[in-house]
């Protein structure tokens, strides 16, 4: 891990992440996200976009793909309802011989290195956690660590994107934060051809008949406003293929079982 010194305080930086993700969805969404991060004048600053959609539609994949398109290091912070302000900035840890050391969060590490921070499922955080990020998300572009007394200014190349799920297990984002997280990009369920391409990307070892079967199931679910996502489809196909290897049965015979095990018995109504 990289270590740096700021105003006499030694910080250990988090490592960037490398994920086997590739965006194969709507290219227009990728362009919109990259446009939000652009700086077109020395007096301009980048936006802090948020990606909104149901779980499993590819928000994190889109954010990661955009960051990689810029050639930047990518950092990920998974937000939860227990996230504290110090978790987002600098945390004290016990070092050798009981000494106190300071670990920079993935967010601060991205700020210092000029990377991209994906704040995943940001609307699971409380207002207290969001308040610590308010100066970072406007033209001040800094955070303050109460633990160390440091004011940490973001590198000019630093970018942030926040993903938010549309479900009931989330907090309402404060209005003063809401206005700082712009623009809002909505990611809907993909069309059938896009969904098939995503399945092929994630399951290149699966036969086309299985993937088409799963796409048809998902599309019927979308038409009925069910929350079934392409992630669910990947899991259904993968489990059917594993069961095929274990039992030597035709995977199409096993798909109803896979649907039931992944999504529950009520999902069987969308099989034909």
mmCIF file of C-alpha atoms in Angstrom, residues 123-224:
data_model
loop_
_atom_site.group_PDB
_atom_site.id
_atom_site.type_symbol
_atom_site.label_atom_id
_atom_site.label_comp_id
_atom_site.label_asym_id
_atom_site.label_seq_id
_atom_site.Cartn_x
_atom_site.Cartn_y
_atom_site.Cartn_z
ATOM 1 C CA UNK A 123 -28.751 6.455 -0.539
ATOM 2 C CA UNK A 124 -28.155 3.854 2.159
ATOM 3 C CA UNK A 125 -26.096 6.452 4.073
ATOM 4 C CA UNK A 126 -27.469 8.682 6.802
ATOM 5 C CA UNK A 127 -27.503 12.492 6.621
ATOM 6 C CA UNK A 128 -24.602 12.702 9.097
ATOM 7 C CA UNK A 129 -22.383 10.764 6.677
ATOM 8 C CA UNK A 130 -23.501 12.880 3.725
ATOM 9 C CA UNK A 131 -22.780 16.106 5.627
ATOM 10 C CA UNK A 132 -19.064 15.254 5.750
ATOM 11 C CA UNK A 133 -18.996 15.210 1.931
ATOM 12 C CA UNK A 134 -20.824 18.496 1.325
ATOM 13 C CA UNK A 135 -17.668 20.613 0.693
ATOM 14 C CA UNK A 136 -16.278 17.945 -1.637
ATOM 15 C CA UNK A 137 -19.381 18.022 -3.813
ATOM 16 C CA UNK A 138 -19.361 21.757 -4.548
ATOM 17 C CA UNK A 139 -16.690 24.110 -5.861
ATOM 18 C CA UNK A 140 -14.633 23.784 -2.652
ATOM 19 C CA UNK A 141 -13.728 20.158 -3.482
ATOM 20 C CA UNK A 142 -12.245 19.213 -0.139
ATOM 21 C CA UNK A 143 -13.026 17.115 2.939
ATOM 22 C CA UNK A 144 -12.025 17.668 6.551
ATOM 23 C CA UNK A 145 -10.863 14.896 8.871
ATOM 24 C CA UNK A 146 -11.881 15.534 12.471
ATOM 25 C CA UNK A 147 -9.625 12.698 13.626
ATOM 26 C CA UNK A 148 -6.412 14.100 12.102
ATOM 27 C CA UNK A 149 -7.310 17.774 11.726
ATOM 28 C CA UNK A 150 -6.443 17.582 8.028
ATOM 29 C CA UNK A 151 -8.195 19.441 5.239
ATOM 30 C CA UNK A 152 -7.708 17.307 2.139
ATOM 31 C CA UNK A 153 -8.197 18.929 -1.252
ATOM 32 C CA UNK A 154 -9.123 16.830 -4.273
ATOM 33 C CA UNK A 155 -6.685 16.447 -7.161
ATOM 34 C CA UNK A 156 -7.965 18.244 -10.313
ATOM 35 C CA UNK A 157 -8.422 14.849 -12.006
ATOM 36 C CA UNK A 158 -10.577 13.444 -9.196
ATOM 37 C CA UNK A 159 -14.061 12.376 -10.221
ATOM 38 C CA UNK A 160 -16.934 10.860 -8.256
ATOM 39 C CA UNK A 161 -20.105 9.040 -9.249
ATOM 40 C CA UNK A 162 -22.826 7.867 -6.885
ATOM 41 C CA UNK A 163 -25.066 4.876 -7.567
ATOM 42 C CA UNK A 164 -28.502 4.696 -5.963
ATOM 43 C CA UNK A 165 -30.982 1.850 -5.901
ATOM 44 C CA UNK A 166 -34.686 2.388 -6.280
ATOM 45 C CA UNK A 167 -35.928 0.291 -3.386
ATOM 46 C CA UNK A 168 -37.457 0.697 0.066
ATOM 47 C CA UNK A 169 -34.318 -0.036 2.118
ATOM 48 C CA UNK A 170 -32.800 3.412 1.606
ATOM 49 C CA UNK A 171 -32.666 6.849 3.253
ATOM 50 C CA UNK A 172 -33.987 10.048 1.740
ATOM 51 C CA UNK A 173 -31.016 12.045 0.456
ATOM 52 C CA UNK A 174 -30.866 15.554 2.040
ATOM 53 C CA UNK A 175 -31.884 18.339 -0.337
ATOM 54 C CA UNK A 176 -28.547 20.171 -0.005
ATOM 55 C CA UNK A 177 -26.808 16.965 -1.113
ATOM 56 C CA UNK A 178 -29.411 16.233 -3.774
ATOM 57 C CA UNK A 179 -28.590 19.545 -5.470
ATOM 58 C CA UNK A 180 -24.871 18.654 -5.474
ATOM 59 C CA UNK A 181 -25.373 15.244 -7.111
ATOM 60 C CA UNK A 182 -26.171 16.229 -10.657
ATOM 61 C CA UNK A 183 -26.960 15.223 -13.325
ATOM 62 C CA UNK A 184 -29.216 12.259 -12.585
ATOM 63 C CA UNK A 185 -28.876 9.407 -15.069
ATOM 64 C CA UNK A 186 -31.625 6.802 -14.959
ATOM 65 C CA UNK A 187 -30.757 3.240 -15.967
ATOM 66 C CA UNK A 188 -33.768 1.155 -16.909
ATOM 67 C CA UNK A 189 -34.038 -2.521 -17.750
ATOM 68 C CA UNK A 190 -32.359 -3.149 -21.119
ATOM 69 C CA UNK A 191 -34.139 -4.101 -24.320
ATOM 70 C CA UNK A 192 -34.113 -7.777 -25.328
ATOM 71 C CA UNK A 193 -31.120 -7.472 -27.676
ATOM 72 C CA UNK A 194 -29.079 -5.581 -25.081
ATOM 73 C CA UNK A 195 -30.053 -8.094 -22.408
ATOM 74 C CA UNK A 196 -28.915 -10.967 -24.625
ATOM 75 C CA UNK A 197 -25.586 -9.208 -25.272
ATOM 76 C CA UNK A 198 -25.047 -8.749 -21.521
ATOM 77 C CA UNK A 199 -25.795 -12.412 -20.860
ATOM 78 C CA UNK A 200 -23.371 -13.464 -23.591
ATOM 79 C CA UNK A 201 -20.681 -11.210 -22.148
ATOM 80 C CA UNK A 202 -21.049 -12.733 -18.686
ATOM 81 C CA UNK A 203 -21.729 -16.323 -19.768
ATOM 82 C CA UNK A 204 -19.700 -16.929 -22.934
ATOM 83 C CA UNK A 205 -19.772 -20.673 -22.203
ATOM 84 C CA UNK A 206 -23.585 -20.885 -22.271
ATOM 85 C CA UNK A 207 -25.555 -22.069 -25.306
ATOM 86 C CA UNK A 208 -27.684 -19.576 -27.226
ATOM 87 C CA UNK A 209 -30.905 -21.510 -26.577
ATOM 88 C CA UNK A 210 -30.470 -21.141 -22.802
ATOM 89 C CA UNK A 211 -29.666 -17.448 -23.023
ATOM 90 C CA UNK A 212 -32.634 -16.736 -25.308
ATOM 91 C CA UNK A 213 -34.893 -18.638 -22.921
ATOM 92 C CA UNK A 214 -33.686 -16.510 -20.005
ATOM 93 C CA UNK A 215 -34.067 -13.259 -21.983
ATOM 94 C CA UNK A 216 -37.674 -14.147 -22.854
ATOM 95 C CA UNK A 217 -38.358 -14.840 -19.175
ATOM 96 C CA UNK A 218 -36.828 -11.517 -18.115
ATOM 97 C CA UNK A 219 -38.697 -9.537 -20.758
ATOM 98 C CA UNK A 220 -42.009 -10.988 -19.603
ATOM 99 C CA UNK A 221 -41.084 -9.995 -16.071
ATOM 100 C CA UNK A 222 -40.209 -6.437 -17.172
ATOM 101 C CA UNK A 223 -43.544 -6.138 -18.998
ATOM 102 C CA UNK A 224 -45.302 -6.991 -15.728
#
